[in-house]
Short mmCIF file of C-alpha atoms and ligand atoms in Angstrom, two decimals:
data_model
loop_
_atom_site.label_atom_id
_atom_site.label_comp_id
_atom_site.label_asym_id
_atom_site.label_seq_id
_atom_site.Cartn_x
_atom_site.Cartn_y
_atom_site.Cartn_z
CA MET N 212 34.88 92.32 92.54
CA LYS N 213 37.36 91.74 89.73
CA ASN N 214 38.34 88.18 88.89
CA ASP N 215 41.91 88.30 90.30
CA GLU N 216 40.63 89.99 93.46
CA ARG N 217 38.09 87.20 93.86
CA ILE N 218 40.77 84.53 93.44
CA GLU N 219 43.03 86.30 95.92
CA SER N 220 40.23 86.44 98.46
CA GLN N 221 39.46 82.74 97.88
CA ILE N 222 43.14 81.82 98.37
CA ASN N 223 43.22 83.82 101.59
CA LYS N 224 40.20 81.95 102.88
CA LEU N 225 41.72 78.63 101.87
CA GLU N 226 44.98 79.51 103.60
CA GLU N 227 43.01 80.30 106.75
CA LYS N 228 41.09 77.02 106.51
CA TYR N 229 44.17 74.80 106.08
CA LYS N 230 46.23 76.71 108.64
CA ASN N 231 43.49 76.17 111.21
CA SER N 232 43.84 72.39 110.84
CA GLY N 233 47.65 72.46 110.65
CA GLN N 234 47.71 71.68 106.92
CA ASP N 235 49.76 73.14 104.09
CA LEU N 236 47.60 74.84 101.42
CA SER N 237 50.26 74.52 98.73
CA SER N 238 50.25 70.69 98.94
CA TYR N 239 46.45 70.68 98.59
CA LEU N 240 46.68 72.99 95.56
CA ASP N 241 49.04 70.43 93.96
CA GLY N 242 46.40 67.79 94.64
CA LEU N 243 43.80 69.97 92.91
CA LEU N 244 46.11 70.34 89.92
CA TYR N 245 46.52 66.59 89.42
CA GLN N 246 42.96 65.53 90.30
CA ARG N 247 40.79 64.15 87.46
CA TYR N 248 37.51 65.90 86.66
CA LEU N 249 34.55 64.25 88.35
CA THR N 250 32.24 62.25 86.08
CA TYR N 251 28.62 61.28 86.56
CA TRP N 252 29.40 57.56 86.53
CA ASP N 253 32.11 57.83 89.19
CA TYR N 254 30.05 60.09 91.39
CA ILE N 255 27.08 57.70 91.68
CA HIS N 256 29.22 54.54 91.42
CA LEU N 257 27.23 53.47 88.41
CA ASP N 258 29.43 50.53 87.43
CA THR N 259 29.12 49.06 90.93
CA LEU N 260 25.38 49.68 90.99
CA LEU N 261 24.83 47.95 87.66
CA SER N 262 27.06 45.02 88.55
CA ILE N 263 25.05 43.72 91.51
CA GLN N 264 22.08 42.17 89.71
CA VAL N 265 23.27 38.58 89.73
CA PRO N 266 20.61 35.94 88.99
CA ARG N 267 20.96 32.42 90.36
CA THR N 268 19.07 30.82 87.44
CA HIS N 269 18.77 31.40 83.69
CA PHE N 270 15.12 32.61 83.86
CA PRO N 271 15.11 36.20 82.49
CA ASP N 272 12.40 37.40 84.91
CA GLU N 273 14.61 36.66 87.92
CA GLU N 274 16.52 39.85 87.15
CA ILE N 275 13.32 41.88 87.51
CA PHE N 276 12.76 40.26 90.91
CA ILE N 277 16.28 41.10 92.09
CA MET N 278 16.21 44.68 90.77
CA TYR N 279 12.86 45.52 92.25
CA HIS N 280 14.00 44.26 95.66
CA GLN N 281 17.10 46.42 95.37
CA ILE N 282 15.05 49.46 94.35
CA THR N 283 12.78 48.87 97.36
CA GLU N 284 15.75 48.59 99.73
CA LEU N 285 17.02 51.96 98.43
CA TYR N 286 13.63 53.52 99.15
CA PHE N 287 13.73 51.91 102.61
CA LYS N 288 17.08 53.61 103.08
CA LEU N 289 15.54 56.98 102.09
CA ILE N 290 12.75 56.39 104.61
CA LEU N 291 15.25 55.58 107.38
CA HIS N 292 17.26 58.66 106.45
CA GLU N 293 14.24 60.85 107.26
CA GLN N 294 13.22 58.81 110.30
CA LYS N 295 16.66 59.22 111.89
CA GLN N 296 16.43 63.00 111.49
CA ILE N 297 13.03 63.09 113.21
CA VAL N 298 14.27 60.97 116.08
CA GLU N 299 17.47 63.01 116.53
CA ASP N 300 15.73 66.39 116.28
CA LYS N 301 15.60 68.40 119.51
CA SER N 302 13.83 71.49 118.14
CA GLN N 303 10.23 70.17 118.35
CA ASP N 304 9.59 72.29 115.28
CA LEU N 305 6.20 71.41 113.85
CA SER N 306 6.90 72.21 110.20
CA PHE N 307 10.15 70.20 110.30
CA PHE N 308 8.24 67.18 111.66
CA ILE N 309 5.48 67.44 109.03
CA GLU N 310 7.99 67.92 106.20
CA LYS N 311 9.94 64.81 107.16
CA VAL N 312 6.85 62.63 107.57
CA ASN N 313 5.54 63.87 104.20
CA ARG N 314 8.79 62.89 102.53
CA ILE N 315 8.46 59.40 104.00
CA ASN N 316 4.90 59.21 102.68
CA ASN N 317 6.13 60.20 99.25
CA TYR N 318 8.63 57.34 99.26
CA PHE N 319 5.96 54.90 100.37
CA LYS N 320 3.62 56.15 97.64
CA ALA N 321 6.27 55.49 95.02
CA LEU N 322 6.72 51.96 96.39
CA ILE N 323 2.99 51.28 96.55
CA SER N 324 2.28 52.48 93.01
CA SER N 325 5.27 50.63 91.55
CA PHE N 326 4.40 47.27 93.12
CA SER N 327 2.62 46.32 89.89
CA ILE N 328 6.14 45.60 88.59
CA MET N 329 5.97 42.54 90.85
CA ILE N 330 2.28 41.74 90.55
CA LYS N 331 1.94 42.00 86.78
CA GLY N 332 5.48 42.20 85.53
CA MET N 333 6.76 38.62 85.70
CA GLU N 334 5.68 35.28 84.22
CA ARG N 335 4.22 33.10 86.93
CA GLU N 336 5.78 29.96 85.46
CA GLN N 337 9.24 31.48 85.58
CA PHE N 338 8.71 32.82 89.10
CA LEU N 339 7.60 29.43 90.45
CA ARG N 340 10.79 27.87 89.10
CA TYR N 341 13.50 30.38 89.89
CA ARG N 342 12.18 30.88 93.44
CA MET N 343 13.22 27.29 94.19
CA ALA N 344 16.83 28.36 93.73
CA LEU N 345 16.37 31.10 96.35
CA LEU N 346 15.33 28.96 99.33
CA PRO N 347 15.23 29.72 102.23
CA ALA N 348 15.74 33.45 101.52
CA SER N 349 12.70 35.72 101.86
CA GLY N 350 11.89 39.45 101.93
CA PHE N 351 10.94 38.58 105.49
CA GLN N 352 14.68 38.93 106.14
CA SER N 353 14.74 42.63 105.17
CA ALA N 354 16.47 44.28 108.14
CA GLN N 355 15.67 47.78 106.90
CA TYR N 356 11.95 46.95 106.94
CA ARG N 357 12.32 45.95 110.60
CA MET N 358 14.30 49.11 111.34
CA ILE N 359 11.56 51.30 109.86
CA GLU N 360 9.14 49.65 112.28
CA ILE N 361 11.49 50.06 115.25
CA TYR N 362 12.05 53.77 114.55
CA SER N 363 8.31 54.35 114.22
CA THR N 364 6.76 52.96 117.38
CA PRO N 365 7.62 51.34 120.73
CA LEU N 366 8.09 47.57 120.63
CA GLU N 367 4.98 46.91 122.76
CA ASN N 368 2.89 48.05 119.76
CA MET N 369 4.51 45.33 117.67
CA VAL N 370 4.02 42.43 120.04
CA HIS N 371 1.93 39.72 118.37
CA LEU N 372 -1.78 40.62 118.61
CA SER N 373 -2.57 37.49 120.68
CA GLU N 374 -0.24 38.74 123.47
CA ARG N 375 -0.20 42.49 122.96
CA GLY N 376 -2.36 43.33 125.98
CA GLN N 377 0.10 41.56 128.30
CA PHE N 378 3.04 43.85 127.49
CA SER N 379 3.80 47.50 128.16
CA GLU N 380 6.74 49.91 128.15
CA LYS N 381 7.64 48.52 131.60
CA HIS N 382 9.00 45.34 129.99
CA ASP N 383 12.62 45.06 128.89
CA ILE N 384 13.39 45.75 125.25
CA GLU N 385 14.90 42.24 124.99
CA GLU N 386 11.71 40.60 126.29
CA LEU N 387 9.41 42.67 124.06
CA PHE N 388 11.63 41.89 121.07
CA GLU N 389 11.18 38.13 121.64
CA HIS N 390 7.41 38.54 121.38
CA ILE N 391 7.38 40.65 118.23
CA TYR N 392 4.75 39.65 115.65
CA TRP N 393 7.09 38.51 112.88
CA LYS N 394 8.91 36.04 115.11
CA LYS N 395 5.64 34.31 115.88
CA GLY N 396 4.74 34.29 112.17
CA ALA N 397 7.87 32.27 111.43
CA THR N 398 7.56 29.81 114.31
CA ASP N 399 5.77 26.45 114.21
CA LEU N 400 3.20 26.98 116.92
CA THR N 401 2.89 23.28 117.84
CA THR N 402 6.61 22.47 118.12
CA GLY N 403 7.90 25.99 118.90
CA GLU N 404 10.56 25.46 116.21
CA LYS N 405 11.65 28.59 114.34
CA THR N 406 12.00 28.45 110.55
CA LEU N 407 15.53 28.42 109.15
CA THR N 408 14.73 31.79 107.51
CA LEU N 409 14.05 33.29 110.95
CA LYS N 410 17.03 31.58 112.63
CA GLN N 411 19.42 32.96 110.03
CA PHE N 412 17.91 36.42 110.26
CA GLU N 413 18.18 36.42 114.06
CA PHE N 414 21.80 35.28 113.95
CA ARG N 415 22.74 38.05 111.55
CA TYR N 416 20.67 40.98 112.82
CA THR N 417 19.52 40.54 116.45
CA PRO N 418 22.41 42.53 118.00
CA ARG N 419 21.90 45.39 115.54
CA LEU N 420 18.12 45.55 115.87
CA LEU N 421 18.35 45.40 119.68
CA ARG N 422 20.92 48.18 119.68
CA ILE N 423 18.58 50.39 117.64
CA ALA N 424 15.55 49.47 119.76
CA ASN N 425 17.49 50.45 122.91
CA GLN N 426 18.68 53.66 121.27
CA VAL N 427 15.14 54.77 120.42
CA LYS N 428 13.56 53.54 123.66
CA ASN N 429 11.22 56.41 124.68
CA ASN N 430 12.35 58.24 121.56
CA THR N 431 10.57 56.70 118.57
CA ILE N 432 8.62 58.82 116.08
CA TYR N 433 5.49 58.11 118.12
CA HIS N 434 7.24 59.38 121.28
CA LYS N 435 8.43 62.43 119.38
CA TYR N 436 4.82 63.16 118.52
CA LEU N 437 3.60 62.62 122.10
CA GLN N 438 6.35 64.89 123.45
CA LEU N 439 5.30 67.85 121.29
CA PRO N 440 3.56 70.81 122.93
CA GLU N 441 -0.20 70.28 123.05
CA SER N 442 -0.95 72.86 120.34
CA SER N 443 1.38 71.06 117.91
CA ARG N 444 -0.03 67.66 118.83
CA LYS N 445 -3.48 68.87 117.76
CA ASP N 446 -2.25 70.19 114.44
CA THR N 447 -4.48 68.68 111.76
CA ALA N 448 -1.76 68.63 109.07
CA LEU N 449 0.59 66.69 111.35
CA ILE N 450 -2.12 64.24 112.39
CA LYS N 451 -3.04 63.64 108.76
CA SER N 452 0.60 63.03 107.79
CA LEU N 453 1.13 60.57 110.63
CA LYS N 454 -2.09 58.70 109.85
CA ASP N 455 -1.07 58.53 106.20
CA LEU N 456 2.27 57.09 107.26
CA ASP N 457 0.56 54.47 109.40
CA LEU N 458 -1.75 53.53 106.53
CA ASN N 459 1.04 53.46 103.96
CA ALA N 460 3.40 51.37 106.08
CA ASN N 461 0.89 49.06 107.72
CA VAL N 462 -1.98 48.69 105.26
CA ASN N 463 -1.32 49.97 101.74
CA TRP N 464 2.19 48.60 101.20
CA PRO N 465 1.37 45.27 102.92
CA LEU N 466 -1.76 44.96 100.74
CA MET N 467 0.13 45.53 97.51
CA HIS N 468 2.79 43.11 98.67
CA MET N 469 0.17 40.54 99.60
CA GLY N 470 -1.29 40.97 96.12
CA SER N 471 1.91 39.50 94.71
CA ALA N 472 1.78 36.56 97.11
CA TYR N 473 -1.78 35.85 95.90
CA ARG N 474 -0.80 36.22 92.24
CA TYR N 475 2.11 33.79 92.46
CA LEU N 476 1.50 31.52 95.45
CA ALA N 477 -2.29 31.02 95.69
CA LYS N 478 -3.77 28.32 93.54
CA GLU N 479 -7.44 27.29 93.62
CA ASN N 480 -7.90 25.64 97.00
CA LYS N 481 -4.30 25.00 97.83
CA GLN N 482 -1.39 27.32 98.28
CA VAL N 483 2.26 27.11 97.30
CA ASP N 484 4.66 27.22 100.27
CA ALA N 485 6.45 30.52 100.73
CA THR N 486 10.26 30.53 100.62
CA GLY N 487 10.37 31.90 104.18
CA GLY N 488 8.13 29.08 105.42
CA THR N 489 5.41 31.21 107.05
CA ASN N 490 1.75 30.37 106.78
CA TRP N 491 1.55 33.45 104.59
CA LYS N 492 -2.25 33.65 104.23
CA ASP N 493 -2.42 34.16 108.00
CA PHE N 494 0.80 36.13 108.31
CA LEU N 495 0.53 38.80 105.61
CA PRO N 496 -2.99 40.34 105.98
CA PRO N 497 -2.71 43.69 107.81
CA SER N 498 -6.03 43.12 109.57
CA PHE N 499 -4.65 39.95 111.21
CA GLN N 500 -1.41 41.55 112.45
CA LYS N 501 -2.95 44.94 113.27
CA ILE N 502 0.36 46.71 113.48
CA ILE N 503 -0.47 50.36 114.22
CA PHE N 504 2.37 52.81 114.84
CA PHE N 505 0.37 55.68 116.34
CA PRO N 506 -2.66 54.06 118.05
CA THR N 507 -3.98 57.10 119.96
CA LEU N 508 -4.70 58.92 116.70
CA TYR N 509 -7.66 56.66 115.93
CA THR N 510 -11.21 56.06 117.09
CA GLU N 511 -12.16 52.61 118.44
CA GLU N 512 -14.01 51.97 115.19
CA GLU N 513 -10.97 52.82 113.08
CA LEU N 514 -8.82 50.52 115.20
CA ASP N 515 -11.35 47.68 114.87
CA SER N 516 -11.55 47.90 111.09
CA TRP N 517 -7.78 48.25 110.61
CA GLY N 518 -6.77 46.85 107.23
CA LYS N 519 -10.21 45.40 106.55
CA GLN N 520 -10.14 46.55 102.94
CA TRP N 521 -7.97 43.54 102.15
CA VAL N 522 -11.13 41.44 102.19
CA ASP N 523 -12.50 43.54 99.33
CA HIS N 524 -9.13 43.74 97.68
CA ILE N 525 -8.76 39.98 97.48
CA PHE N 526 -12.31 38.67 97.34
CA ASN N 527 -14.18 41.50 95.55
CA PRO N 528 -11.46 43.05 93.42
CA GLU N 529 -14.07 44.85 91.24
CA LYS N 530 -15.50 46.78 94.19
CA LYS N 531 -14.19 50.37 94.30
CA GLN N 532 -12.03 51.03 97.42
C1 LIG F 5 6.57 38.19 93.67
C2 LIG F 5 6.89 38.99 94.64
C3 LIG F 5 6.80 38.63 96.10
C4 LIG F 5 6.22 37.56 96.71
C5 LIG F 5 5.45 36.40 96.08
C6 LIG F 5 6.47 37.70 98.13
C7 LIG F 5 6.04 36.80 99.10
C8 LIG F 5 6.24 36.93 100.45
C9 LIG F 5 5.79 36.01 101.45
C10 LIG F 5 5.01 34.75 101.18
C11 LIG F 5 6.17 36.50 102.66
C12 LIG F 5 5.94 35.85 104.03
C13 LIG F 5 7.24 35.31 104.57
C14 LIG F 5 7.63 34.00 103.92
O1 LIG F 5 7.12 32.96 104.35
O2 LIG F 5 8.45 34.00 103.01
C15 LIG F 5 6.86 37.72 102.44
C16 LIG F 5 7.36 38.54 103.42
C17 LIG F 5 7.96 39.74 103.20
N1 LIG F 5 8.35 40.23 101.96
FE1 LIG F 5 7.77 39.56 100.17
N2 LIG F 5 7.16 38.85 98.35
C18 LIG F 5 7.39 39.44 97.14
C19 LIG F 5 8.08 40.62 96.91
C20 LIG F 5 8.66 41.38 97.89
C21 LIG F 5 9.40 42.60 97.65
C22 LIG F 5 9.67 43.24 96.31
C23 LIG F 5 9.81 43.04 98.86
C24 LIG F 5 10.65 44.25 99.07
C25 LIG F 5 11.70 44.27 99.88
C26 LIG F 5 9.33 42.12 99.87
C27 LIG F 5 9.52 42.26 101.23
C28 LIG F 5 8.95 41.45 102.17
C29 LIG F 5 8.92 41.76 103.59
C30 LIG F 5 9.46 43.02 104.25
C31 LIG F 5 8.28 40.70 104.22
C32 LIG F 5 7.94 40.60 105.71
C33 LIG F 5 6.54 41.22 105.90
C34 LIG F 5 6.09 41.31 107.36
O3 LIG F 5 6.78 40.87 108.25
O4 LIG F 5 4.97 41.82 107.59
N3 LIG F 5 8.63 41.13 99.24
N4 LIG F 5 6.90 37.97 101.08
#
């Protein structure tokens, strides 16, 4: 096709498009004439992105802390982007499911391998000072982290381990939500008083998290797996991807994260209080919380030893995992 024929055909198609929505092509062509060329920095909103690292103290390493949290939240957003597509998919297509879960695993792998930026990349002395200006904020208040959990598995799998057996899918979402593991972690068990960190988080996010939990009731990623035809459910590639996701989200990332708590907050026989006010040595180990998104994929033995490698990780760091 010659160039002017091509342009004529494009104009015809445009005319058709704008006519169909009651619009005037000629006005839009004027707009095209006056429009500036797109630039890289406008397209990705670079100036905005680079303007939101705002330290609260003068310690240089605080900026690393802020940026790495922001980077992590962007990865969380990528993870949620894939999770939403799995949950909304009606096709039950096996390769689609595997592809999406593999993408999520890739994001988690990037987060896990980059956590050394936190563990090794800041001066402890600086950290211990600037963190005092951040009270009572804590990564505990990451709503996207909670959303990733809610999309993955029904709430009864996230009830605190001490009460998990007493709850099932028959309970209301609201009731299950009250007994979720992280609420207990941030509650004084003798007085029943919630930490300020938890109270503020609940005030800001409870309606949103409950709305999502109700939306994905009977439709989490775990349900999506269970609803597949039997042949797909037995697919070894899918099972491996889902188990990897469980391990990445509930053991490997938490272990790397806990490594930073040990580096900065553990000291000989005493520990420094966390900004979120949890008893973090009890709260953070994956083997204590035993959050497992897809429990029927494991043997009894695997369930029992869930997250046990943290013992080696912390107490025998030389031992090969
Ligand atoms: C030096 C680096 C870090 C330290 C020392 C640290 C420490 C802690 C501690 C002690 C807790 C328990 C809650 C509390 O009492 O505050 C916690 C929770 C949490 N932090 Fe961090 N954190 C660090 C970096 C990060 C980063 C980069 C993220 C990424 C968003 C993050 C996300 C979280 C999340 C999601 C929780 C809740 C975990 C759960 O409920 O299982 N943290 N952190």
